[in-house]
Coordinates of C-alpha atoms in Angstrom, one line a residue:
Chain A
M230 CA -149.4 -33.3 -202.0
I231 CA -146.9 -31.7 -204.4
D232 CA -148.1 -31.9 -208.0
P233 CA -145.8 -31.9 -211.0
T234 CA -145.9 -28.2 -211.4
G235 CA -145.3 -27.7 -207.7
L236 CA -142.3 -29.9 -207.9
E237 CA -140.8 -27.9 -210.8
L238 CA -141.3 -24.7 -208.7
V239 CA -139.5 -26.4 -205.8
A240 CA -136.7 -27.4 -208.1
R241 CA -136.4 -23.9 -209.5
A242 CA -136.2 -22.5 -206.0
V243 CA -133.5 -25.0 -205.1
R244 CA -131.6 -24.2 -208.2
G245 CA -131.8 -20.5 -207.5
A246 CA -130.6 -20.8 -204.0
V247 CA -127.9 -23.5 -204.2
G248 CA -126.8 -23.5 -207.8
D249 CA -127.8 -24.6 -211.3
G250 CA -126.4 -28.1 -211.0
S251 CA -128.0 -28.7 -207.6
V252 CA -131.1 -30.5 -209.1
R253 CA -130.2 -33.1 -211.7
D254 CA -133.7 -34.4 -212.3
T255 CA -137.2 -34.2 -211.0
V256 CA -139.4 -37.3 -210.8
H257 CA -143.1 -37.3 -210.2
A258 CA -144.5 -40.8 -210.0
H259 CA -147.2 -42.7 -208.0
G260 CA -148.3 -39.5 -206.4
A261 CA -144.9 -38.7 -204.9
A262 CA -142.4 -36.0 -205.8
T263 CA -138.7 -36.6 -205.8
L264 CA -135.7 -34.4 -206.5
D265 CA -132.5 -36.0 -207.8
V266 CA -129.5 -34.2 -206.3
P267 CA -125.8 -34.7 -206.7
P268 CA -124.2 -36.0 -203.5
E269 CA -122.0 -33.0 -202.9
D270 CA -125.0 -30.6 -202.7
V271 CA -127.1 -32.8 -200.4
H272 CA -126.4 -30.8 -197.3
E273 CA -127.0 -27.4 -198.9
V274 CA -130.2 -28.6 -200.6
L275 CA -131.6 -30.1 -197.4
G276 CA -130.5 -27.1 -195.4
F277 CA -132.4 -24.8 -197.8
L278 CA -135.5 -27.0 -197.8
H279 CA -135.4 -27.3 -194.1
S280 CA -135.2 -23.6 -193.1
D281 CA -134.7 -21.1 -195.9
A282 CA -137.3 -22.1 -198.4
D283 CA -140.6 -20.3 -198.7
E284 CA -142.3 -23.5 -198.0
P285 CA -140.0 -25.3 -195.6
F286 CA -140.0 -29.0 -194.6
D287 CA -139.7 -29.3 -190.8
F288 CA -139.5 -33.1 -190.4
L289 CA -137.2 -35.7 -191.9
S290 CA -139.4 -38.8 -191.7
S291 CA -137.0 -41.3 -193.2
L292 CA -133.5 -41.7 -194.5
H293 CA -132.6 -44.9 -196.2
G294 CA -130.2 -46.4 -198.6
C295 CA -130.8 -48.3 -201.8
D296 CA -128.7 -50.4 -204.2
Y297 CA -129.8 -50.1 -207.9
F298 CA -127.4 -52.8 -209.1
P299 CA -126.7 -53.2 -212.0
A300 CA -127.5 -49.6 -212.9
E301 CA -124.8 -47.0 -212.4
P302 CA -124.3 -45.1 -210.1
R303 CA -125.2 -48.0 -208.0
L304 CA -125.9 -46.7 -204.5
A305 CA -128.5 -44.1 -203.5
V306 CA -129.5 -42.4 -200.3
H307 CA -133.1 -41.3 -200.0
Y308 CA -134.3 -38.5 -197.8
Q309 CA -138.1 -38.3 -197.1
L310 CA -139.0 -34.8 -196.1
L311 CA -142.3 -34.0 -194.6
S312 CA -144.0 -30.7 -193.9
T313 CA -146.4 -31.1 -191.0
E314 CA -147.8 -27.7 -191.7
R315 CA -148.8 -28.2 -195.3
R316 CA -149.0 -32.0 -195.1
E317 CA -146.7 -32.5 -198.0
R318 CA -144.0 -35.0 -198.6
L319 CA -140.9 -34.5 -200.8
G320 CA -138.3 -37.1 -201.6
V321 CA -134.7 -36.1 -202.1
R322 CA -132.5 -38.7 -203.7
T323 CA -128.8 -38.8 -204.4
R324 CA -127.0 -41.4 -206.4
V325 CA -123.4 -42.3 -205.8
T326 CA -121.0 -44.9 -207.1
V327 CA -119.6 -47.4 -204.7
E328 CA -116.2 -45.9 -204.7
A329 CA -117.5 -42.4 -204.1
A330 CA -119.8 -43.6 -201.3
E331 CA -116.9 -45.3 -199.6
S332 CA -114.6 -42.3 -199.9
G333 CA -117.1 -40.0 -198.1
V334 CA -118.8 -37.9 -200.8
V335 CA -122.2 -37.8 -199.2
P336 CA -122.3 -35.3 -196.3
T337 CA -124.0 -36.0 -193.0
V338 CA -127.3 -34.2 -192.3
T339 CA -127.3 -34.9 -188.6
D340 CA -126.7 -31.2 -187.9
L341 CA -129.9 -30.3 -189.7
F342 CA -131.9 -33.3 -188.5
P343 CA -130.6 -35.1 -185.4
T344 CA -132.9 -38.0 -186.3
A345 CA -130.6 -38.9 -189.1
D346 CA -128.0 -40.2 -186.6
F347 CA -129.2 -43.8 -186.3
Q348 CA -130.4 -44.0 -189.9
E349 CA -127.0 -42.9 -191.3
K350 CA -125.3 -45.5 -189.2
E351 CA -127.7 -48.0 -190.6
V352 CA -127.0 -47.0 -194.2
F353 CA -123.3 -47.1 -193.5
D354 CA -123.7 -50.5 -192.0
F355 CA -125.8 -52.0 -194.8
F356 CA -124.5 -50.2 -197.8
G357 CA -121.1 -48.8 -196.9
V358 CA -121.9 -45.2 -197.5
R359 CA -119.5 -43.2 -195.4
F360 CA -121.3 -40.0 -194.4
A361 CA -118.6 -37.2 -194.2
G362 CA -118.8 -35.3 -190.9
H363 CA -120.9 -37.8 -189.0
E364 CA -119.5 -37.8 -185.4
D365 CA -119.8 -41.4 -184.6
L366 CA -120.2 -43.5 -187.7
R367 CA -120.1 -47.1 -186.8
R368 CA -122.0 -50.3 -187.4
L369 CA -125.4 -50.4 -185.8
H370 CA -127.0 -53.7 -186.5
M371 CA -124.1 -55.9 -187.6
P372 CA -121.2 -56.8 -185.3
E373 CA -118.4 -54.3 -185.1
D374 CA -115.9 -56.7 -186.8
Y375 CA -118.3 -57.7 -189.6
E376 CA -116.9 -57.7 -193.1
G377 CA -118.9 -56.4 -196.0
H378 CA -122.2 -54.5 -196.4
P379 CA -125.0 -57.0 -196.5
Q380 CA -127.8 -55.0 -198.1
R381 CA -125.8 -54.5 -201.4
R382 CA -127.3 -56.6 -204.1
D383 CA -124.0 -58.4 -204.9
F384 CA -123.8 -59.6 -201.3
P385 CA -125.1 -63.1 -201.4
I386 CA -127.9 -64.4 -199.2
G387 CA -126.4 -67.2 -197.3
G388 CA -123.0 -65.6 -197.5
E389 CA -122.8 -65.6 -193.8
P390 CA -120.2 -68.0 -192.3
V391 CA -121.7 -70.3 -189.7
L392 CA -120.1 -69.7 -186.3
Y393 CA -120.9 -72.7 -184.2
T394 CA -119.9 -75.8 -186.2
F395 CA -119.0 -78.2 -183.5
N396 CA -121.0 -81.1 -185.1
E397 CA -120.0 -80.3 -188.6
Q398 CA -117.9 -83.5 -188.9
R399 CA -120.8 -85.7 -187.8
V400 CA -123.6 -83.9 -189.8
P401 CA -122.0 -82.1 -192.7
R402 CA -123.8 -78.8 -193.6
W403 CA -126.4 -79.4 -190.9
Y404 CA -127.2 -75.7 -190.9
E405 CA -128.9 -75.7 -194.3
Chain B
M112 CA -110.8 -41.9 -195.5
S113 CA -109.9 -45.6 -195.7
S114 CA -112.4 -48.3 -195.3
P115 CA -112.5 -49.6 -191.8
L116 CA -112.7 -53.1 -193.3
S117 CA -109.3 -53.0 -194.9
V118 CA -107.6 -52.9 -191.5
P119 CA -106.6 -56.2 -190.1
Y120 CA -108.7 -57.7 -187.4
R121 CA -106.4 -57.1 -184.4
E122 CA -105.8 -53.5 -185.3
R123 CA -109.5 -52.9 -185.8
E124 CA -110.1 -54.0 -182.3
E125 CA -108.2 -51.0 -181.1
S126 CA -110.6 -48.8 -182.9
V127 CA -113.3 -49.6 -180.4
T128 CA -113.4 -46.3 -178.7
L129 CA -113.8 -45.8 -175.1
E130 CA -114.1 -42.0 -175.5
R131 CA -117.7 -42.0 -174.3
L132 CA -116.8 -43.9 -171.2
E133 CA -113.7 -41.8 -170.3
A134 CA -115.3 -38.4 -171.0
P135 CA -119.0 -39.2 -171.2
L136 CA -120.4 -36.1 -169.7
A137 CA -119.6 -33.3 -171.9
G138 CA -122.4 -30.8 -171.4
T139 CA -123.7 -32.0 -168.1
E140 CA -123.2 -30.5 -164.7
V141 CA -121.2 -33.3 -163.2
E142 CA -118.2 -32.5 -161.1
A143 CA -114.9 -33.8 -162.2
D144 CA -114.3 -35.9 -159.2
A145 CA -117.8 -37.5 -159.2
E146 CA -117.6 -41.2 -158.9
L147 CA -119.1 -42.7 -162.1
L148 CA -120.1 -46.2 -162.7
T149 CA -120.7 -47.6 -166.2
I150 CA -123.0 -50.6 -166.3
N151 CA -124.9 -52.5 -168.9
I152 CA -128.6 -53.0 -168.6
G153 CA -129.5 -55.8 -170.9
P154 CA -129.3 -57.2 -173.6
H155 CA -131.2 -59.8 -171.5
H156 CA -133.1 -57.9 -169.0
P157 CA -136.9 -58.1 -168.2
A158 CA -137.3 -54.4 -168.3
T159 CA -135.8 -53.7 -171.7
H160 CA -138.8 -55.2 -173.6
G161 CA -136.6 -57.4 -175.7
V162 CA -132.9 -57.7 -176.4
L163 CA -132.0 -54.0 -176.0
R164 CA -128.7 -53.2 -174.4
L165 CA -128.3 -49.9 -172.6
L166 CA -124.8 -48.7 -171.7
C167 CA -125.5 -46.5 -168.7
T168 CA -123.2 -44.1 -166.9
L169 CA -124.4 -43.7 -163.4
E170 CA -123.5 -41.3 -160.6
G171 CA -124.9 -42.9 -157.6
E172 CA -128.5 -43.6 -158.7
V173 CA -128.6 -40.8 -161.2
V174 CA -128.3 -41.6 -164.9
R175 CA -125.7 -39.3 -166.5
D176 CA -125.5 -40.9 -169.9
V177 CA -127.3 -43.7 -171.7
V178 CA -126.4 -45.2 -175.0
P179 CA -128.8 -47.8 -176.6
L180 CA -126.9 -50.6 -178.3
I181 CA -129.0 -52.6 -180.7
G182 CA -128.7 -55.3 -183.3
Y183 CA -129.1 -58.4 -181.1
V184 CA -132.2 -59.6 -183.0
H185 CA -131.2 -58.4 -186.4
T186 CA -132.3 -61.1 -188.7
G187 CA -131.9 -59.4 -192.1
I188 CA -135.6 -59.4 -193.0
E189 CA -135.1 -56.6 -195.5
K190 CA -132.5 -58.6 -197.3
S191 CA -134.6 -61.8 -197.2
C192 CA -137.5 -59.9 -198.8
E193 CA -135.4 -59.2 -201.8
D194 CA -135.3 -63.0 -202.5
Q195 CA -139.1 -63.4 -202.1
Q196 CA -142.0 -62.8 -204.5
Y197 CA -144.1 -59.9 -203.5
W198 CA -146.9 -61.9 -202.1
K199 CA -144.5 -64.1 -200.1
A200 CA -142.7 -61.1 -198.7
I201 CA -145.8 -60.1 -196.8
T202 CA -145.0 -63.0 -194.4
F203 CA -141.6 -61.6 -193.8
V204 CA -142.5 -58.0 -193.2
E205 CA -145.2 -59.0 -190.7
R206 CA -142.5 -60.3 -188.4
M207 CA -140.7 -57.0 -188.0
D208 CA -142.8 -55.2 -185.4
Y209 CA -144.3 -58.3 -184.0
L210 CA -147.1 -56.6 -182.0
A211 CA -148.3 -54.5 -185.0
Y212 CA -148.3 -57.1 -187.7
Y213 CA -151.3 -55.8 -189.5
F214 CA -149.7 -52.5 -189.9
N215 CA -146.5 -53.9 -191.3
A216 CA -148.5 -56.0 -193.8
Y217 CA -150.7 -53.0 -194.7
A218 CA -147.7 -50.7 -195.3
F219 CA -146.1 -53.2 -197.6
C220 CA -149.3 -54.1 -199.4
A221 CA -150.3 -50.5 -199.9
A222 CA -146.8 -49.7 -201.3
V223 CA -147.1 -52.5 -203.8
E224 CA -150.6 -51.5 -204.7
R225 CA -149.4 -48.0 -205.4
L226 CA -146.7 -49.4 -207.7
L227 CA -149.3 -51.5 -209.5
D228 CA -152.0 -48.8 -209.5
E229 CA -154.3 -51.3 -208.1
E230 CA -157.7 -50.3 -206.7
V231 CA -158.7 -51.9 -203.4
P232 CA -162.5 -52.6 -203.1
P233 CA -164.2 -50.5 -200.4
R234 CA -165.2 -53.6 -198.4
A235 CA -161.5 -54.7 -198.2
Q236 CA -160.5 -51.2 -197.0
Y237 CA -163.1 -51.3 -194.2
L238 CA -162.0 -54.8 -193.2
R239 CA -158.4 -53.6 -193.1
V240 CA -159.4 -50.7 -190.9
I241 CA -161.3 -53.0 -188.6
H242 CA -158.3 -55.3 -188.2
M243 CA -155.7 -52.5 -187.9
E244 CA -157.7 -50.8 -185.2
L245 CA -158.2 -54.0 -183.3
N246 CA -154.5 -54.6 -183.7
R247 CA -153.8 -51.1 -182.3
I248 CA -155.9 -51.9 -179.2
A249 CA -154.1 -55.2 -178.8
S250 CA -150.7 -53.5 -179.1
H251 CA -151.6 -50.8 -176.7
L252 CA -153.0 -53.4 -174.3
F253 CA -149.7 -55.3 -174.4
W254 CA -147.9 -52.0 -173.8
L255 CA -150.2 -51.2 -170.9
G256 CA -149.6 -54.6 -169.2
T257 CA -145.8 -54.5 -169.6
A258 CA -145.4 -50.8 -168.8
A259 CA -147.4 -51.2 -165.6
L260 CA -145.4 -54.4 -164.8
D261 CA -142.2 -52.3 -165.0
L262 CA -143.6 -49.9 -162.6
G263 CA -144.6 -52.6 -160.1
A264 CA -148.3 -52.9 -161.0
I265 CA -148.1 -56.6 -161.7
S266 CA -151.8 -57.4 -161.8
M267 CA -152.3 -55.1 -164.9
L268 CA -150.3 -57.6 -167.0
W269 CA -152.9 -60.3 -166.5
W270 CA -155.9 -58.0 -167.0
S271 CA -154.6 -56.5 -170.2
L272 CA -153.4 -59.9 -171.6
R273 CA -156.8 -61.3 -170.9
D274 CA -158.4 -58.6 -173.2
R275 CA -155.7 -58.9 -175.8
D276 CA -156.5 -62.6 -176.0
M277 CA -160.0 -61.7 -176.9
I278 CA -158.7 -59.7 -179.9
L279 CA -156.4 -62.6 -180.9
D280 CA -159.5 -64.8 -180.8
L281 CA -161.1 -62.4 -183.3
F282 CA -158.0 -62.6 -185.5
E283 CA -158.1 -66.3 -185.4
M284 CA -161.7 -66.2 -186.5
S285 CA -161.0 -64.1 -189.5
G286 CA -157.5 -65.1 -190.6
G287 CA -157.0 -68.5 -189.0
Q288 CA -154.0 -67.4 -187.0
R289 CA -153.6 -65.5 -183.7
L290 CA -150.3 -63.8 -184.6
H291 CA -148.8 -62.9 -188.0
T292 CA -152.1 -63.7 -189.7
R293 CA -151.1 -62.7 -193.2
Y294 CA -154.7 -61.6 -193.6
F295 CA -153.9 -58.6 -195.8
Q296 CA -153.1 -59.4 -199.4
V297 CA -152.0 -57.2 -202.3
G298 CA -155.4 -56.0 -203.6
G299 CA -157.5 -56.7 -200.6
V300 CA -157.8 -59.3 -197.8
I301 CA -157.5 -63.1 -198.1
E302 CA -161.1 -63.9 -197.0
D303 CA -164.3 -62.3 -195.9
I304 CA -165.0 -62.2 -192.2
P305 CA -166.9 -65.3 -191.1
P306 CA -170.5 -65.2 -189.7
G307 CA -170.4 -64.3 -186.0
F308 CA -167.3 -62.1 -186.3
E309 CA -169.3 -58.9 -186.2
R310 CA -171.3 -59.9 -183.1
K311 CA -168.2 -61.1 -181.3
T312 CA -166.4 -57.8 -182.2
R313 CA -169.3 -55.8 -180.9
D314 CA -169.3 -57.8 -177.7
F315 CA -165.7 -57.1 -177.4
T316 CA -165.9 -53.4 -177.8
A317 CA -168.8 -53.1 -175.5
N318 CA -166.9 -55.1 -172.9
M319 CA -163.7 -53.2 -173.5
R320 CA -165.3 -49.8 -172.7
T321 CA -166.0 -50.8 -169.1
R322 CA -162.7 -52.7 -168.8
I323 CA -160.7 -49.6 -169.8
G324 CA -162.6 -47.6 -167.2
Q325 CA -161.6 -50.2 -164.6
Y326 CA -158.0 -50.1 -165.6
E327 CA -158.0 -46.4 -165.4
A328 CA -159.5 -46.5 -162.0
L329 CA -156.9 -49.1 -161.0
L330 CA -154.0 -47.1 -162.2
D331 CA -155.0 -43.4 -161.9
E332 CA -156.0 -43.8 -158.3
N333 CA -152.8 -45.5 -157.4
Q334 CA -150.6 -42.8 -156.0
I335 CA -147.3 -44.7 -156.6
F336 CA -148.1 -45.2 -160.2
V337 CA -149.1 -41.6 -160.8
E338 CA -146.1 -40.1 -159.0
R339 CA -143.8 -42.4 -160.9
L340 CA -145.1 -40.9 -164.2
H341 CA -146.0 -37.4 -163.3
E342 CA -143.5 -34.8 -164.7
V343 CA -140.9 -37.4 -165.5
G344 CA -139.1 -37.8 -168.8
I345 CA -140.2 -34.5 -170.3
V346 CA -138.6 -33.8 -173.7
P347 CA -139.6 -30.5 -175.4
H348 CA -141.8 -30.7 -178.5
E349 CA -139.2 -29.1 -180.8
R350 CA -136.5 -31.6 -179.7
L351 CA -138.8 -34.5 -180.3
K352 CA -139.5 -33.3 -183.8
D353 CA -135.8 -32.9 -184.5
L354 CA -135.3 -36.5 -183.3
G355 CA -138.0 -37.6 -185.7
V356 CA -140.2 -38.9 -183.0
S357 CA -143.8 -39.6 -184.0
G358 CA -146.9 -41.3 -182.7
P359 CA -148.2 -41.2 -179.1
L360 CA -144.9 -39.8 -177.9
L361 CA -145.2 -36.7 -180.0
R362 CA -148.9 -36.3 -179.4
A363 CA -148.3 -36.4 -175.7
T364 CA -146.7 -32.9 -176.1
G365 CA -149.8 -31.5 -177.6
D366 CA -149.1 -31.9 -181.3
S367 CA -152.0 -33.5 -183.0
W368 CA -150.0 -35.0 -185.8
D369 CA -151.6 -38.3 -186.8
L370 CA -151.3 -39.6 -190.3
R371 CA -154.8 -41.1 -190.2
K372 CA -156.2 -37.5 -190.0
A373 CA -153.4 -35.6 -191.7
M374 CA -153.0 -37.7 -194.8
P375 CA -155.9 -40.2 -194.7
Y376 CA -155.3 -43.6 -196.3
C377 CA -157.4 -46.7 -196.4
S378 CA -160.7 -44.7 -196.2
Y379 CA -159.9 -43.3 -192.7
E380 CA -161.5 -40.1 -193.8
H381 CA -164.9 -41.9 -193.6
F382 CA -164.7 -42.3 -189.8
D383 CA -165.4 -39.9 -187.0
F384 CA -162.7 -40.1 -184.4
R385 CA -160.6 -37.7 -182.4
I386 CA -156.8 -37.4 -181.9
P387 CA -156.0 -37.5 -178.2
V388 CA -153.2 -35.2 -177.2
G389 CA -151.3 -34.5 -174.0
T390 CA -150.2 -31.2 -172.5
V391 CA -146.7 -31.2 -171.1
G392 CA -145.4 -34.5 -172.6
D393 CA -144.4 -36.3 -169.5
H394 CA -144.8 -40.1 -168.9
Y395 CA -148.3 -39.5 -167.5
D396 CA -149.4 -37.8 -170.7
R397 CA -148.0 -40.6 -172.8
Y398 CA -150.0 -43.1 -170.7
R399 CA -153.2 -41.1 -171.0
V400 CA -152.8 -40.6 -174.8
R401 CA -152.5 -44.3 -175.4
I402 CA -155.5 -45.1 -173.1
A403 CA -157.6 -42.5 -175.0
E404 CA -156.4 -43.9 -178.3
M405 CA -157.8 -47.3 -177.5
R406 CA -161.2 -45.7 -176.9
E407 CA -161.0 -43.9 -180.3
S408 CA -159.9 -47.1 -182.0
M409 CA -163.0 -48.9 -180.6
R410 CA -165.2 -46.1 -182.1
I411 CA -163.6 -46.6 -185.5
V412 CA -164.1 -50.4 -185.3
E413 CA -167.8 -49.9 -184.5
Q414 CA -168.3 -47.3 -187.2
A415 CA -166.6 -49.6 -189.7
L416 CA -168.8 -52.5 -188.7
D417 CA -171.9 -50.3 -189.1
G418 CA -170.9 -49.0 -192.5
L419 CA -169.3 -52.1 -193.8
P420 CA -170.0 -52.0 -197.6
E421 CA -171.1 -55.0 -199.6
G422 CA -169.0 -56.2 -202.4
P423 CA -165.8 -58.1 -203.1
F424 CA -163.2 -58.3 -200.4
I425 CA -160.3 -58.5 -202.8
T426 CA -159.6 -57.1 -206.3
D427 CA -160.9 -59.1 -209.2
N428 CA -157.7 -58.5 -211.1
R429 CA -156.6 -62.1 -211.6
K430 CA -153.1 -61.0 -212.4
V431 CA -152.6 -59.9 -208.8
A432 CA -155.1 -61.8 -206.6
L433 CA -155.7 -65.6 -206.5
P434 CA -159.0 -66.7 -208.2
P435 CA -161.7 -68.1 -205.9
R436 CA -161.2 -71.7 -205.0
H437 CA -164.4 -72.9 -206.6
E438 CA -163.5 -71.5 -210.0
L439 CA -160.5 -73.8 -210.2
A440 CA -162.6 -76.8 -210.8
T441 CA -164.5 -75.4 -213.8
S442 CA -162.4 -72.6 -215.4
M443 CA -159.2 -73.2 -217.3
E444 CA -158.2 -69.5 -217.1
A445 CA -158.6 -69.5 -213.3
L446 CA -156.4 -72.5 -213.1
I447 CA -153.7 -70.8 -215.3
Y448 CA -153.8 -67.6 -213.2
H449 CA -153.6 -69.7 -210.0
F450 CA -150.6 -71.6 -211.3
K451 CA -148.8 -68.5 -212.5
L452 CA -149.4 -66.6 -209.3
V453 CA -148.3 -69.5 -207.1
T454 CA -145.2 -70.4 -209.1
E455 CA -144.0 -67.1 -210.4
G456 CA -146.0 -64.4 -208.5
F457 CA -147.0 -61.2 -210.2
R458 CA -144.6 -58.7 -211.8
V459 CA -144.5 -55.1 -210.7
P460 CA -143.5 -52.4 -213.1
P461 CA -140.3 -50.5 -212.2
G462 CA -140.7 -47.7 -209.8
E463 CA -140.3 -46.8 -206.1
V464 CA -142.7 -45.6 -203.5
Y465 CA -142.6 -44.6 -199.9
E466 CA -145.9 -45.4 -198.1
A467 CA -146.3 -44.1 -194.6
I468 CA -149.1 -45.1 -192.2
E469 CA -149.8 -44.5 -188.5
S470 CA -148.8 -47.5 -186.5
P471 CA -149.4 -47.8 -182.8
R472 CA -145.9 -46.4 -182.3
G473 CA -145.8 -43.7 -184.9
E474 CA -145.0 -43.3 -188.6
L475 CA -144.4 -46.6 -190.1
G476 CA -143.0 -46.1 -193.6
C477 CA -142.5 -48.8 -196.2
F478 CA -140.1 -48.1 -199.1
V479 CA -140.3 -50.5 -201.9
V480 CA -138.3 -50.5 -205.1
A481 CA -139.5 -52.6 -208.0
D482 CA -137.3 -53.5 -210.9
G483 CA -139.9 -55.1 -213.1
S484 CA -139.5 -58.7 -211.9
S485 CA -141.7 -60.6 -209.5
K486 CA -139.4 -59.9 -206.5
P487 CA -138.8 -56.5 -204.9
A488 CA -135.4 -55.0 -205.5
R489 CA -135.5 -53.3 -202.1
V490 CA -137.9 -53.3 -199.1
H491 CA -137.2 -50.9 -196.3
M492 CA -139.3 -50.3 -193.2
R493 CA -139.0 -47.0 -191.4
D494 CA -139.9 -48.4 -188.1
P495 CA -141.1 -45.9 -185.5
S496 CA -139.5 -47.8 -182.6
F497 CA -136.1 -47.5 -184.2
I498 CA -136.4 -43.8 -184.6
N499 CA -138.2 -43.2 -181.3
L500 CA -135.4 -45.0 -179.4
Q501 CA -133.1 -42.0 -180.1
S502 CA -135.1 -39.9 -177.7
L503 CA -134.4 -42.3 -174.8
H504 CA -131.2 -40.4 -174.0
D505 CA -133.1 -37.1 -173.6
M506 CA -135.8 -38.7 -171.6
A507 CA -133.6 -40.5 -169.1
Q508 CA -130.6 -38.2 -168.6
D509 CA -130.1 -36.7 -165.2
D510 CA -133.1 -38.7 -163.8
L511 CA -133.0 -41.7 -161.4
I512 CA -132.3 -45.1 -162.8
A513 CA -135.8 -46.2 -161.8
D514 CA -137.1 -43.5 -164.1
L515 CA -135.0 -44.9 -166.9
I516 CA -137.0 -48.1 -166.6
A517 CA -140.2 -46.1 -166.7
S518 CA -138.8 -44.2 -169.8
I519 CA -138.2 -47.5 -171.6
A520 CA -141.7 -48.6 -170.7
M521 CA -143.3 -45.4 -171.9
L522 CA -141.2 -45.4 -175.1
D523 CA -142.7 -48.8 -176.0
P524 CA -139.8 -50.1 -178.1
I525 CA -140.4 -53.3 -180.1
L526 CA -137.0 -54.8 -180.7
G527 CA -138.2 -56.9 -183.6
G528 CA -139.0 -53.6 -185.4
I529 CA -135.9 -51.8 -184.3
D530 CA -133.5 -54.5 -185.5
R531 CA -135.5 -56.0 -188.3

């Protein structure tokens, strides 16, 4: 478990290795430590934490997206790092605007952690974050020709057109 | 980079790449003139354990490439949760991994409890452990039956489902439902276990010990079964870790990583149990690890029944948990709390947590973001089946297609959890 002091030490090590602006903020809440990182530095920060840090993190246990609507920047990608050696977790979070996410500011980390492959596809599918450098970024859960990114907060529930409407005339809006 | 969605539909069709089919075998030792055949296994196929579609490239009977295609049972549970109050979302998350519903409910409840800083009474923690470990046995039994079925040992399905039904009887006794019991609540469990539950559980564990011995005798002395599993589907430990694989698949390679021991939650540190590990990480080890895990789970259940503390089974914080039914007739405050909870739910202060637990298939993580309202702003499940599925390619490549079926069986994917 990383305590608040430990988190500051990790942040200092990251700043020293990657650059002063590489850690925007540190958050320690509910027993979990999180680094807030600008999107362009994600790859370098994770690369440092994965292999070069004094206390490395060998396992990426989860990568997921989040939409903080109406706060700006809206979208976020979370990386949950885990050290099986020291039994510590560290969250790395990067916030991006919708436009930046769609233009490919967030780099892929599949070269560092192959496990990110499916999860980056999932985040692209649901939030529209285009991971720059991902070899095969495509929709995973939704159909290939689906329009929109359904996990965004402004995507309405029930916004899905109904495909099979053969008895629509007889029973209007039968599907509700 | 332009958005793929700004391209008209017909043009987008052309973007469906066949690259993998035309040059699928970069990095393998296949001759250029080898006759390759690309087939679909699934989405509707009895051996894929759900609606999983595998795009296989075969050379004769040898699998040269396999791409899992998923999404056929995607129902948008994570999105639906955002429109539900916290206590109603439990019902939704239980339906993700439909064989490990207690684990889904626990991961979500524990995440919300951490956001609320809510203490769970010790009795509730023990009751949770009992139900989770029974659920682990039930899930492994279902895996044992279907995996053996895939390998041609049909009778195992009936034996293991018979025992799983006894666990479901126990769940029915405590929660009123056999599947998706919604027994775990934020702050504890919905009801205390009824009289007779303990005796019936002890009867079950006593019975199950000999039954597991019988199953082992049935399978381990079956030469076909053993040879189908022995030294098949080996993936090196480092590669599995890179792929994010956890749970029995990782432990089969000799890594003793288990969150119940490594980062104890829900008072698992009170119990004496061992972590079964394998040696080489082939299918046989995976089978042995899961069988041994069932034995350890029974030990935990018995210890939890022995040491079950007295006291409340749910927190007495009325802002979170429903007041007892009998108070409603006499107490005005109880009635108000009941009304507020049922109509509006409870509010959770803003924050975000990632809560990880050890499900029967590996690390089950629940990420919850609260925005201060009574509905979660985001619920995400890091489902172990979803991550573990990425190792199928490594397991099955350059093996026979019959071994691919064995690999799916030993991977134990639950499509409800993969697609969510």
